[in-house]
Amino acid sequence: MAFLRSVSKLRSRLGQQSSLRDSARWLQTQTTSSDLDLYSQLKELIPEQQERLKKLKAEHGKVQLGNITVDMVIGGMRGMTGLLWETSLLDPDEGIRFRGLSIPECQKVLPAAKPGGEPLPEGLLWLLLTGKVPSKEQVDALSSELRSRAKVPDYVFKAIDALPVGAHPMTQFATGVMALQVKSEFSKAYDKGIPKSKYWEPTYEDSLSLIAQVPVVASYVYRRIYKDGKIIPVDDSLDYGANFAHLLGFDDHKMQELMRLYVTIHSDHEGGNVSAHTGHLVASALSDPYLSFAAALNGLAGPLHGLANQEVLLWIKSVVDECGENITTEQLKDYIWKTLNSGKVVPGFGHGVLRKTDPRYTCQREFALKHMPDDPLFQLVSKLYDVVPPILTELGKVKNPWPNVDAHSGVLLNHFGLTEARYFTVLFGVSRSIGIGSQLIWDRALGLPLERPKSVTMESLESYCKKAAS
Ligand code: NMX
Ligand code: MLT
């Protein structure tokens, strides 16, 4: 297995490894480190984190984290804390922090292809897995490792080819990911009786290969549906984000930068979102990373979750079709009310946790202001920022009227030539392999158990509440 090879090749250790006691403390730049091997760094970190969890459980296992209300049980568990997820944490007002770092902080400290450029997603992967900001050398080593794992067996493409070309891109993508499962190292190791203490090692192997291979599978889906069906080979000179753009058929430098930013910001959004939670739940049954991630993708394919990025561009284009590009505020308001009155949601607005504008929206807006300020659809997106929130607020029931990540991504892609909205959720899916794959390694390293919450019936709730009131 590649991880065993890399361990024997790269035995060198960091002289001093800071302990992982809290995220702020363990974030550090390691530009002077000679250890370029992610696996050996993890191997060193894992025992500390296992001890940390053991201590937390022993000393504070009975501390209450809040009350569970009937509203929470029937309201999609909103606001109920119930999951351990190490790689990121979402604040309702501030938005996402990856191992304690906000998006602007990541843009500042994570290595870029060129100074001042967008962060390289490999750097974020390193950060999510280790809690440490990698040096450019570490990121380059990881880029090269991912490229070396990017070979996808032929039967994966054949499995996709068995579907009609008109099948939704997410269906084709999830089918390809399921076919990748045939090579799962975890599944093989489990069949051979690997001890629980070593589960994380083949999980690491599978997760890194999954992350390396999903751009190849995803771009095949794109080229099969929208282009000539020919596979563009991985370019050994390119990083993960730029290679993904290249595999899709885009070699423009701005598009490469966009893909780096896109993949970085869509990678992880703590554990409770539908895709991450699904991946974590399925993996808790010791399903391997491919099975778990394919399940996650099927959640991402829902219109209230990842498919919203498709819905946003289609909706924006329908606005332009009906009202033209120079739409007035009054026309826009009417169109929004028409959408709402037909029983639909305004895609790209609202969130299950966030209560302010999503910082992923803000950084995409900054990208647009820098690279495409005159794009008419970008200007429409800017106008929607002023017009939609007051209307959603007027509805009186929407908890967050502000835009989320999906409100912006489509017009950026569209500007650089990736115009096929039905494909957009696949891009989100590729990005999410980084967050879900990273956490799965920690799930195994920490020995997290089978997830199995208790459910109740209406009758049992009614009788519980009657007793509680008497
Ligand atoms: N347009 C119209 N109605 C909305 C919207 C919206 N954008 N957002 C929330 N509501 C409604 C919601 O449908 C619910 O109505 P009802 O009680 O009649 O069922 C009510 O407002 C209360 O919902 P909230 O508690 O504010 O939101 P919830 O946590 O249930 O759902 C979303 C969150 C994201 C599912 C919801 O805001 C939504 O449907 N947004 C549009 C779809 C979207 O952009 N999804 C992408 C989310 C980000 N992602 O990538 O996953
Ligand atoms: C996500 O990125 O997963 C979405 O914003 C949805 C969520 O966090 O619930």
Short mmCIF file of C-alpha atoms and ligand atoms in Angstrom, two decimals:
data_model
loop_
_atom_site.label_atom_id
_atom_site.label_comp_id
_atom_site.label_asym_id
_atom_site.label_seq_id
_atom_site.Cartn_x
_atom_site.Cartn_y
_atom_site.Cartn_z
CA MET A 1 0.00 0.00 0.00
CA ALA A 2 1.22 3.50 -0.84
CA PHE A 3 0.96 4.69 2.75
CA LEU A 4 3.34 1.97 3.94
CA ARG A 5 5.76 2.85 1.15
CA SER A 6 5.64 6.52 2.05
CA VAL A 7 6.17 5.78 5.75
CA SER A 8 9.31 3.78 5.08
CA LYS A 9 10.60 6.44 2.67
CA LEU A 10 9.88 9.39 4.88
CA ARG A 11 10.72 8.49 8.44
CA SER A 12 11.93 11.91 9.41
CA ARG A 13 10.01 13.58 12.19
CA LEU A 14 9.50 17.14 13.19
CA GLY A 15 11.89 17.95 16.01
CA GLN A 16 9.17 19.58 18.00
CA GLN A 17 5.53 18.83 17.49
CA SER A 18 3.25 21.21 19.31
CA SER A 19 0.38 19.52 21.07
CA LEU A 20 -3.13 19.84 19.72
CA ARG A 21 -4.70 21.40 22.78
CA ASP A 22 -6.70 24.11 21.12
CA SER A 23 -6.99 25.16 17.53
CA ALA A 24 -5.58 28.67 17.97
CA ARG A 25 -2.50 27.30 19.69
CA TRP A 26 -1.75 24.55 17.25
CA LEU A 27 -1.93 26.63 14.11
CA GLN A 28 1.57 27.43 13.04
CA THR A 29 3.50 27.98 9.86
CA GLN A 30 5.97 25.24 9.23
CA THR A 31 7.96 26.63 6.35
CA THR A 32 11.20 25.39 7.90
CA SER A 33 10.04 21.80 8.43
CA SER A 34 11.79 19.14 6.40
CA ASP A 35 9.00 16.66 6.90
CA LEU A 36 6.85 16.72 3.80
CA ASP A 37 4.88 13.59 4.52
CA LEU A 38 1.30 14.09 5.62
CA TYR A 39 0.90 10.49 6.74
CA SER A 40 3.83 10.60 9.16
CA GLN A 41 2.62 13.89 10.62
CA LEU A 42 -0.79 12.40 11.23
CA LYS A 43 0.68 9.30 12.76
CA GLU A 44 2.39 11.54 15.27
CA LEU A 45 -0.70 13.63 16.02
CA ILE A 46 -3.18 10.81 16.44
CA PRO A 47 -2.06 9.42 19.83
CA GLU A 48 -2.27 12.93 21.37
CA GLN A 49 -5.76 13.40 20.05
CA GLN A 50 -6.85 9.95 21.21
CA GLU A 51 -5.66 10.86 24.72
CA ARG A 52 -7.42 14.22 24.49
CA LEU A 53 -10.75 12.57 23.65
CA LYS A 54 -10.32 9.97 26.37
CA LYS A 55 -9.70 12.73 28.93
CA LEU A 56 -12.68 14.76 27.72
CA LYS A 57 -14.92 11.74 28.08
CA ALA A 58 -13.55 10.74 31.48
CA GLU A 59 -13.63 14.23 33.00
CA HIS A 60 -16.62 15.84 31.33
CA GLY A 61 -18.65 13.00 29.84
CA LYS A 62 -21.74 13.90 31.87
CA VAL A 63 -21.71 17.68 31.25
CA GLN A 64 -24.98 18.81 29.62
CA LEU A 65 -24.77 20.69 26.30
CA GLY A 66 -28.34 22.00 26.26
CA ASN A 67 -31.91 20.84 26.32
CA ILE A 68 -33.60 18.88 23.60
CA THR A 69 -37.04 20.28 22.85
CA VAL A 70 -39.97 18.81 20.97
CA ASP A 71 -39.42 21.53 18.35
CA MET A 72 -35.92 20.22 17.73
CA VAL A 73 -37.08 16.63 17.36
CA ILE A 74 -39.76 17.51 14.81
CA GLY A 75 -37.78 20.39 13.28
CA GLY A 76 -34.89 18.59 11.61
CA MET A 77 -32.74 18.66 14.80
CA ARG A 78 -32.02 22.36 14.16
CA GLY A 79 -29.87 23.78 16.98
CA MET A 80 -29.31 20.36 18.57
CA THR A 81 -25.66 19.62 19.22
CA GLY A 82 -25.05 15.97 18.46
CA LEU A 83 -21.89 15.37 16.46
CA LEU A 84 -18.15 15.51 16.88
CA TRP A 85 -16.51 17.10 13.79
CA GLU A 86 -12.92 18.21 14.11
CA THR A 87 -12.06 19.81 10.79
CA SER A 88 -14.25 22.93 10.89
CA LEU A 89 -16.77 24.82 12.99
CA LEU A 90 -19.60 27.08 11.85
CA ASP A 91 -20.58 30.23 13.72
CA PRO A 92 -24.08 31.52 12.83
CA ASP A 93 -22.84 35.11 12.48
CA GLU A 94 -19.23 34.75 11.45
CA GLY A 95 -19.49 31.73 9.19
CA ILE A 96 -17.06 28.88 8.74
CA ARG A 97 -13.67 28.47 10.38
CA PHE A 98 -11.39 25.74 9.11
CA ARG A 99 -9.42 24.52 12.13
CA GLY A 100 -9.97 27.93 13.68
CA LEU A 101 -9.17 29.97 10.57
CA SER A 102 -11.75 32.12 8.80
CA ILE A 103 -11.82 32.27 4.98
CA PRO A 104 -9.97 35.64 4.83
CA GLU A 105 -7.36 34.20 7.22
CA CYS A 106 -6.98 31.11 5.02
CA GLN A 107 -6.56 33.38 2.00
CA LYS A 108 -3.78 35.14 3.88
CA VAL A 109 -1.83 32.22 5.32
CA LEU A 110 -2.36 29.20 3.09
CA PRO A 111 0.17 28.80 0.26
CA ALA A 112 -0.94 30.01 -3.17
CA ALA A 113 0.26 29.19 -6.68
CA LYS A 114 1.59 32.76 -6.93
CA PRO A 115 2.06 35.33 -4.15
CA GLY A 116 -1.25 36.99 -3.34
CA GLY A 117 -3.23 34.35 -5.22
CA GLU A 118 -6.06 32.13 -4.00
CA PRO A 119 -5.23 29.34 -1.53
CA LEU A 120 -4.26 25.94 -2.91
CA PRO A 121 -6.88 23.35 -1.87
CA GLU A 122 -4.08 20.90 -0.99
CA GLY A 123 -3.02 23.40 1.69
CA LEU A 124 -6.51 23.37 3.09
CA LEU A 125 -6.51 19.56 3.08
CA TRP A 126 -3.28 19.62 5.08
CA LEU A 127 -4.77 22.17 7.48
CA LEU A 128 -7.99 20.17 7.95
CA LEU A 129 -6.08 16.98 8.63
CA THR A 130 -3.32 18.29 10.88
CA GLY A 131 -4.64 21.58 12.27
CA LYS A 132 -1.46 23.24 11.00
CA VAL A 133 -0.76 25.68 8.23
CA PRO A 134 1.52 23.89 5.76
CA SER A 135 4.56 25.33 4.07
CA LYS A 136 4.62 25.67 0.28
CA GLU A 137 6.99 22.67 0.16
CA GLN A 138 4.54 20.53 2.12
CA VAL A 139 1.73 21.60 -0.19
CA ASP A 140 3.81 20.83 -3.27
CA ALA A 141 4.61 17.38 -1.88
CA LEU A 142 0.91 16.77 -1.27
CA SER A 143 0.03 18.01 -4.79
CA SER A 144 2.46 15.53 -6.19
CA GLU A 145 1.13 12.71 -4.00
CA LEU A 146 -2.43 13.45 -5.14
CA ARG A 147 -1.36 13.41 -8.79
CA SER A 148 0.31 10.06 -8.24
CA ARG A 149 -2.97 8.67 -6.91
CA ALA A 150 -5.15 10.08 -9.71
CA LYS A 151 -5.24 7.00 -11.97
CA VAL A 152 -8.84 5.86 -12.40
CA PRO A 153 -9.57 2.30 -13.60
CA ASP A 154 -11.35 1.92 -16.95
CA TYR A 155 -14.36 0.16 -15.45
CA VAL A 156 -15.24 3.40 -13.65
CA PHE A 157 -15.72 5.19 -16.98
CA LYS A 158 -17.60 2.14 -18.30
CA ALA A 159 -19.96 2.23 -15.31
CA ILE A 160 -20.73 5.86 -16.13
CA ASP A 161 -21.11 5.00 -19.83
CA ALA A 162 -23.83 2.49 -18.90
CA LEU A 163 -26.06 5.45 -17.95
CA PRO A 164 -27.92 7.50 -20.56
CA VAL A 165 -25.94 10.62 -21.39
CA GLY A 166 -28.98 12.65 -20.29
CA ALA A 167 -28.81 11.28 -16.72
CA HIS A 168 -28.21 14.07 -14.23
CA PRO A 169 -24.47 14.81 -13.83
CA MET A 170 -24.75 14.06 -10.09
CA THR A 171 -26.18 10.61 -10.86
CA GLN A 172 -23.28 9.94 -13.23
CA PHE A 173 -20.76 11.28 -10.72
CA ALA A 174 -22.10 9.24 -7.78
CA THR A 175 -22.11 6.13 -10.01
CA GLY A 176 -18.44 6.74 -10.84
CA VAL A 177 -17.59 7.14 -7.15
CA MET A 178 -19.40 3.89 -6.35
CA ALA A 179 -17.30 2.16 -9.02
CA LEU A 180 -14.10 3.54 -7.43
CA GLN A 181 -15.08 1.59 -4.31
CA VAL A 182 -13.92 -1.67 -5.91
CA LYS A 183 -10.34 -0.69 -4.97
CA SER A 184 -11.07 0.19 -1.35
CA GLU A 185 -8.08 -0.60 0.89
CA PHE A 186 -10.22 -0.25 4.02
CA SER A 187 -12.70 -2.81 2.81
CA LYS A 188 -9.89 -5.26 1.99
CA ALA A 189 -8.09 -4.67 5.27
CA TYR A 190 -11.33 -5.11 7.23
CA ASP A 191 -12.01 -8.43 5.51
CA LYS A 192 -8.54 -9.55 6.57
CA GLY A 193 -9.25 -8.64 10.19
CA ILE A 194 -7.28 -5.41 10.67
CA PRO A 195 -7.39 -4.34 14.36
CA LYS A 196 -9.48 -1.29 15.28
CA SER A 197 -6.37 0.67 16.31
CA LYS A 198 -5.21 0.58 12.69
CA TYR A 199 -8.51 1.40 10.96
CA TRP A 200 -7.37 4.94 10.25
CA GLU A 201 -4.45 3.80 8.06
CA PRO A 202 -6.39 2.24 5.16
CA THR A 203 -9.00 4.97 5.67
CA TYR A 204 -6.23 7.51 5.05
CA GLU A 205 -5.22 5.53 1.97
CA ASP A 206 -8.79 5.46 0.60
CA SER A 207 -9.58 9.07 1.47
CA LEU A 208 -6.50 10.47 -0.24
CA SER A 209 -7.09 8.32 -3.32
CA LEU A 210 -10.74 9.36 -3.35
CA ILE A 211 -9.78 13.05 -3.15
CA ALA A 212 -7.20 12.53 -5.91
CA GLN A 213 -9.56 10.65 -8.21
CA VAL A 214 -12.84 12.55 -7.95
CA PRO A 215 -11.69 15.38 -10.27
CA VAL A 216 -10.90 12.78 -12.94
CA VAL A 217 -14.30 11.10 -12.57
CA ALA A 218 -16.11 14.44 -12.39
CA SER A 219 -14.41 15.85 -15.47
CA TYR A 220 -15.18 12.68 -17.41
CA VAL A 221 -18.86 13.26 -16.61
CA TYR A 222 -18.55 16.84 -17.86
CA ARG A 223 -16.75 15.94 -21.07
CA ARG A 224 -19.08 13.02 -21.73
CA ILE A 225 -22.23 15.14 -21.43
CA TYR A 226 -21.13 18.49 -22.81
CA LYS A 227 -17.96 17.98 -24.87
CA ASP A 228 -16.38 15.29 -27.03
CA GLY A 229 -16.19 12.60 -24.32
CA LYS A 230 -12.40 12.47 -24.55
CA ILE A 231 -10.45 12.29 -21.29
CA ILE A 232 -7.82 15.01 -20.85
CA PRO A 233 -4.81 13.56 -18.98
CA VAL A 234 -3.68 14.96 -15.63
CA ASP A 235 -0.96 17.60 -16.07
CA ASP A 236 1.98 16.84 -13.77
CA SER A 237 2.94 20.50 -13.60
CA LEU A 238 -0.38 21.62 -12.14
CA ASP A 239 -1.78 21.75 -8.63
CA TYR A 240 -5.10 20.18 -7.63
CA GLY A 241 -7.38 23.15 -8.45
CA ALA A 242 -5.65 24.07 -11.70
CA ASN A 243 -5.59 20.43 -12.76
CA PHE A 244 -9.30 20.12 -12.16
CA ALA A 245 -9.91 23.14 -14.41
CA HIS A 246 -7.54 21.60 -16.98
CA LEU A 247 -9.28 18.20 -16.88
CA LEU A 248 -12.58 19.95 -17.54
CA GLY A 249 -10.96 21.68 -20.54
CA PHE A 250 -10.23 25.15 -19.07
CA ASP A 251 -6.63 26.40 -19.04
CA ASP A 252 -7.25 30.10 -18.47
CA HIS A 253 -5.28 31.36 -15.44
CA LYS A 254 -8.26 33.15 -13.94
CA MET A 255 -10.33 29.96 -14.21
CA GLN A 256 -7.52 28.08 -12.44
CA GLU A 257 -7.59 30.66 -9.65
CA LEU A 258 -11.36 30.39 -9.47
CA MET A 259 -11.18 26.60 -9.14
CA ARG A 260 -8.61 26.90 -6.32
CA LEU A 261 -10.88 29.29 -4.45
CA TYR A 262 -14.01 27.30 -5.29
CA VAL A 263 -12.63 23.97 -4.08
CA THR A 264 -11.20 25.54 -0.92
CA ILE A 265 -14.37 27.29 0.22
CA HIS A 266 -16.76 24.43 -0.61
CA SER A 267 -14.64 21.75 1.06
CA ASP A 268 -16.11 21.64 4.54
CA HIS A 269 -18.94 23.25 6.53
CA GLU A 270 -18.77 21.50 9.90
CA GLY A 271 -20.51 18.16 10.39
CA GLY A 272 -24.25 18.78 10.45
CA ASN A 273 -24.90 19.71 6.82
CA VAL A 274 -26.67 17.00 4.86
CA SER A 275 -23.68 15.76 2.84
CA ALA A 276 -21.11 15.77 5.65
CA HIS A 277 -23.52 14.27 8.13
CA THR A 278 -24.54 11.57 5.66
CA GLY A 279 -20.92 10.68 4.96
CA HIS A 280 -20.18 10.52 8.68
CA LEU A 281 -23.30 8.47 9.45
CA VAL A 282 -22.65 5.93 6.73
CA ALA A 283 -18.97 5.69 7.70
CA SER A 284 -19.99 5.04 11.30
CA ALA A 285 -21.18 1.61 10.15
CA LEU A 286 -17.54 1.07 9.03
CA SER A 287 -18.55 1.52 5.41
CA ASP A 288 -15.39 2.55 3.57
CA PRO A 289 -14.71 6.14 2.40
CA TYR A 290 -15.98 5.50 -1.15
CA LEU A 291 -19.32 4.11 0.04
CA SER A 292 -19.63 6.89 2.60
CA PHE A 293 -18.77 9.66 0.15
CA ALA A 294 -21.12 8.30 -2.54
CA ALA A 295 -23.92 8.46 0.04
CA ALA A 296 -22.90 12.03 0.90
CA LEU A 297 -23.13 12.97 -2.77
CA ASN A 298 -26.70 11.75 -2.94
CA GLY A 299 -27.57 14.18 -0.14
CA LEU A 300 -25.66 16.95 -1.86
CA ALA A 301 -27.80 16.35 -4.96
CA GLY A 302 -30.92 17.68 -3.20
CA PRO A 303 -32.21 21.16 -4.16
CA LEU A 304 -32.21 22.47 -0.58
CA HIS A 305 -28.51 21.55 -0.30
CA GLY A 306 -25.86 21.38 -3.06
CA LEU A 307 -28.22 21.40 -6.04
CA ALA A 308 -29.09 24.98 -5.07
CA ASN A 309 -26.05 26.18 -7.08
CA GLN A 310 -27.67 24.76 -10.23
CA GLU A 311 -31.02 26.22 -9.27
CA VAL A 312 -29.55 29.70 -8.72
CA LEU A 313 -28.05 30.05 -12.19
CA LEU A 314 -31.15 28.60 -13.85
CA TRP A 315 -33.31 31.01 -11.84
CA ILE A 316 -31.09 34.01 -12.67
CA LYS A 317 -31.20 33.08 -16.34
CA SER A 318 -34.98 32.79 -16.16
CA VAL A 319 -35.10 36.32 -14.70
CA VAL A 320 -33.04 37.60 -17.65
CA ASP A 321 -35.14 35.63 -20.16
CA GLU A 322 -38.31 37.19 -18.83
CA CYS A 323 -37.17 40.72 -18.00
CA GLY A 324 -33.92 41.28 -19.92
CA GLU A 325 -30.52 42.21 -18.47
CA ASN A 326 -31.42 45.81 -17.58
CA ILE A 327 -34.07 44.75 -15.14
CA THR A 328 -35.53 47.39 -12.83
CA THR A 329 -35.82 46.90 -9.08
CA GLU A 330 -39.62 46.78 -9.40
CA GLN A 331 -39.45 44.05 -12.06
CA LEU A 332 -37.04 42.08 -9.88
CA LYS A 333 -39.31 42.35 -6.86
CA ASP A 334 -42.25 41.13 -8.94
CA TYR A 335 -40.23 38.17 -10.19
CA ILE A 336 -39.19 37.19 -6.66
CA TRP A 337 -42.80 37.35 -5.46
CA LYS A 338 -43.87 35.29 -8.46
CA THR A 339 -41.32 32.62 -7.46
CA LEU A 340 -42.50 32.63 -3.84
CA ASN A 341 -46.18 32.66 -4.75
CA SER A 342 -45.70 29.61 -6.95
CA GLY A 343 -44.57 27.73 -3.82
CA LYS A 344 -40.87 27.77 -4.58
CA VAL A 345 -37.94 28.99 -2.50
CA VAL A 346 -35.59 31.71 -3.70
CA PRO A 347 -32.49 29.60 -4.32
CA GLY A 348 -29.22 30.75 -2.80
CA PHE A 349 -30.82 32.54 0.14
CA GLY A 350 -31.33 31.29 3.70
CA HIS A 351 -29.45 28.75 5.76
CA GLY A 352 -30.00 26.12 8.45
CA VAL A 353 -27.33 27.63 10.74
CA LEU A 354 -25.99 30.91 9.32
CA ARG A 355 -27.76 34.10 10.32
CA LYS A 356 -25.67 36.59 8.33
CA THR A 357 -24.27 36.76 4.81
CA ASP A 358 -22.20 33.64 4.14
CA PRO A 359 -18.48 34.58 4.05
CA ARG A 360 -18.20 32.15 1.13
CA TYR A 361 -20.55 34.50 -0.74
CA THR A 362 -18.44 37.50 0.25
CA CYS A 363 -15.14 36.07 -0.96
CA GLN A 364 -16.71 35.08 -4.29
CA ARG A 365 -18.04 38.63 -4.61
CA GLU A 366 -14.52 39.93 -4.01
CA PHE A 367 -13.23 37.59 -6.70
CA ALA A 368 -15.87 38.93 -9.10
CA LEU A 369 -15.05 42.55 -8.26
CA LYS A 370 -11.40 41.84 -9.01
CA HIS A 371 -11.77 39.79 -12.18
CA MET A 372 -15.16 40.47 -13.79
CA PRO A 373 -16.80 43.60 -12.34
CA ASP A 374 -18.72 44.36 -15.55
CA ASP A 375 -20.28 40.93 -16.00
CA PRO A 376 -24.05 41.56 -16.34
CA LEU A 377 -25.04 38.46 -14.36
CA PHE A 378 -22.67 39.48 -11.56
CA GLN A 379 -24.40 42.85 -11.51
CA LEU A 380 -27.74 41.08 -11.24
CA VAL A 381 -26.43 39.00 -8.33
CA SER A 382 -25.36 42.24 -6.64
CA LYS A 383 -28.83 43.68 -7.16
CA LEU A 384 -30.42 40.56 -5.67
CA TYR A 385 -28.40 41.20 -2.50
CA ASP A 386 -30.38 44.41 -2.02
CA VAL A 387 -33.76 43.17 -3.17
CA VAL A 388 -34.21 39.60 -1.87
CA PRO A 389 -33.52 39.94 1.91
CA PRO A 390 -36.29 42.53 2.61
CA ILE A 391 -38.80 40.34 0.77
CA LEU A 392 -37.79 37.17 2.63
CA THR A 393 -37.95 39.14 5.89
CA GLU A 394 -41.45 40.32 4.94
CA LEU A 395 -42.53 36.66 4.67
CA GLY A 396 -42.10 36.57 8.43
CA LYS A 397 -40.91 32.98 8.72
CA VAL A 398 -37.46 32.92 7.10
CA LYS A 399 -34.78 32.82 9.81
CA ASN A 400 -31.96 34.01 7.56
CA PRO A 401 -32.79 36.23 4.58
CA TRP A 402 -29.14 36.58 3.50
CA PRO A 403 -27.36 34.86 0.59
CA ASN A 404 -25.44 31.62 1.01
CA VAL A 405 -22.50 30.20 -0.96
CA ASP A 406 -24.71 29.05 -3.85
CA ALA A 407 -26.06 32.52 -4.59
CA HIS A 408 -22.75 33.48 -6.16
CA SER A 409 -20.80 30.52 -7.51
CA GLY A 410 -22.78 30.04 -10.74
CA VAL A 411 -22.18 33.48 -12.25
CA LEU A 412 -18.43 33.12 -11.71
CA LEU A 413 -18.29 29.77 -13.47
CA ASN A 414 -20.60 31.04 -16.19
CA HIS A 415 -18.32 34.03 -16.80
CA PHE A 416 -15.30 31.81 -17.44
CA GLY A 417 -17.17 29.53 -19.84
CA LEU A 418 -18.48 26.80 -17.56
CA THR A 419 -22.07 27.63 -18.40
CA GLU A 420 -23.78 24.27 -17.84
CA ALA A 421 -25.73 24.84 -14.62
CA ARG A 422 -26.82 21.21 -14.25
CA TYR A 423 -23.15 20.32 -13.76
CA PHE A 424 -22.44 22.76 -10.92
CA THR A 425 -23.28 20.45 -8.01
CA VAL A 426 -20.61 18.03 -9.23
CA LEU A 427 -18.02 20.77 -8.62
CA PHE A 428 -19.37 21.19 -5.10
CA GLY A 429 -19.11 17.41 -4.68
CA VAL A 430 -15.45 17.28 -5.73
CA SER A 431 -14.67 20.00 -3.20
CA ARG A 432 -16.54 18.29 -0.40
CA SER A 433 -14.46 15.12 -0.76
CA ILE A 434 -11.71 17.10 1.01
CA GLY A 435 -13.73 17.87 4.14
CA ILE A 436 -15.59 14.59 4.38
CA GLY A 437 -12.48 12.53 3.56
CA SER A 438 -10.42 14.37 6.21
CA GLN A 439 -12.98 13.91 8.95
CA LEU A 440 -13.43 10.21 8.10
CA ILE A 441 -9.74 9.68 8.85
CA TRP A 442 -10.24 11.32 12.25
CA ASP A 443 -13.45 9.33 12.83
CA ARG A 444 -11.38 6.16 12.50
CA ALA A 445 -8.37 7.52 14.40
CA LEU A 446 -10.55 8.53 17.33
CA GLY A 447 -12.52 5.29 17.21
CA LEU A 448 -15.86 7.09 16.97
CA PRO A 449 -18.74 4.65 17.39
CA LEU A 450 -21.74 3.68 15.30
CA GLU A 451 -24.13 6.64 15.01
CA ARG A 452 -27.56 5.63 16.22
CA PRO A 453 -29.73 8.41 17.69
CA LYS A 454 -33.04 7.58 19.37
CA SER A 455 -36.24 8.28 17.47
CA VAL A 456 -39.75 8.72 18.90
CA THR A 457 -43.33 8.53 17.66
CA MET A 458 -45.90 11.33 17.97
CA GLU A 459 -47.75 9.16 20.46
CA SER A 460 -44.70 8.73 22.66
CA LEU A 461 -43.99 12.47 22.50
CA GLU A 462 -47.57 13.30 23.45
CA SER A 463 -47.56 10.98 26.41
CA TYR A 464 -44.09 12.20 27.52
CA CYS A 465 -45.29 15.81 27.38
CA LYS A 466 -48.52 15.00 29.25
CA LYS A 467 -46.53 13.38 32.05
CA ALA A 468 -44.04 16.27 32.12
CA ALA A 469 -46.93 18.78 32.51
CA SER A 470 -48.64 16.93 35.37
N1 NMX B 1 -37.00 31.21 -0.02
C1 NMX B 1 -38.25 31.01 0.40
N2 NMX B 1 -38.58 30.49 1.60
C2 NMX B 1 -37.56 30.22 2.43
C3 NMX B 1 -36.22 30.45 2.08
C4 NMX B 1 -35.96 30.96 0.79
N3 NMX B 1 -34.72 31.16 0.35
N4 NMX B 1 -35.44 30.08 3.13
C5 NMX B 1 -36.25 29.61 4.09
N5 NMX B 1 -37.53 29.69 3.68
C6 NMX B 1 -38.72 29.24 4.36
C7 NMX B 1 -38.63 27.75 4.60
O1 NMX B 1 -38.98 27.03 3.43
C8 NMX B 1 -39.57 27.57 5.76
O2 NMX B 1 -40.89 27.62 5.25
P1 NMX B 1 -42.05 26.64 5.82
O3 NMX B 1 -42.09 26.91 7.29
O4 NMX B 1 -43.25 27.06 5.08
O5 NMX B 1 -41.59 25.25 5.53
C9 NMX B 1 -39.32 28.82 6.58
O6 NMX B 1 -38.78 29.79 5.66
C10 NMX B 1 -38.37 28.64 7.72
O7 NMX B 1 -37.16 28.09 7.23
P2 NMX B 1 -35.76 28.43 7.95
O8 NMX B 1 -35.84 27.92 9.35
O9 NMX B 1 -35.41 29.83 7.74
O10 NMX B 1 -34.73 27.57 7.08
P3 NMX B 1 -34.37 26.01 7.21
O11 NMX B 1 -33.27 25.88 8.18
O12 NMX B 1 -35.57 25.18 7.40
O13 NMX B 1 -33.84 25.72 5.73
C11 NMX B 1 -32.66 26.19 3.73
C12 NMX B 1 -32.62 26.22 5.27
C13 NMX B 1 -31.26 26.48 3.23
C14 NMX B 1 -33.08 24.81 3.27
C15 NMX B 1 -33.65 27.27 3.24
O14 NMX B 1 -33.20 28.55 3.63
C16 NMX B 1 -33.85 27.24 1.74
O15 NMX B 1 -34.68 26.48 1.27
N6 NMX B 1 -33.08 28.07 0.96
C17 NMX B 1 -33.12 28.04 -0.48
C18 NMX B 1 -32.35 26.83 -1.01
C19 NMX B 1 -30.87 27.03 -0.84
O16 NMX B 1 -30.30 28.07 -1.16
N7 NMX B 1 -30.19 25.97 -0.33
C20 NMX B 1 -28.72 25.98 -0.24
C21 NMX B 1 -28.20 26.03 1.20
C22 NMX B 1 -26.70 26.04 1.22
N8 NMX B 1 -26.15 24.78 0.70
O17 NMX B 1 -25.31 24.79 -0.16
O18 NMX B 1 -26.54 23.69 1.15
C1 MLT B 2 -22.96 23.48 3.25
O1 MLT B 2 -21.96 24.00 2.78
O2 MLT B 2 -22.97 22.28 3.59
C2 MLT B 2 -24.22 24.27 3.29
O3 MLT B 2 -23.97 25.61 3.53
C3 MLT B 2 -25.30 23.69 4.14
C4 MLT B 2 -25.09 23.62 5.61
O4 MLT B 2 -24.07 24.00 6.16
O5 MLT B 2 -26.06 23.16 6.27
#
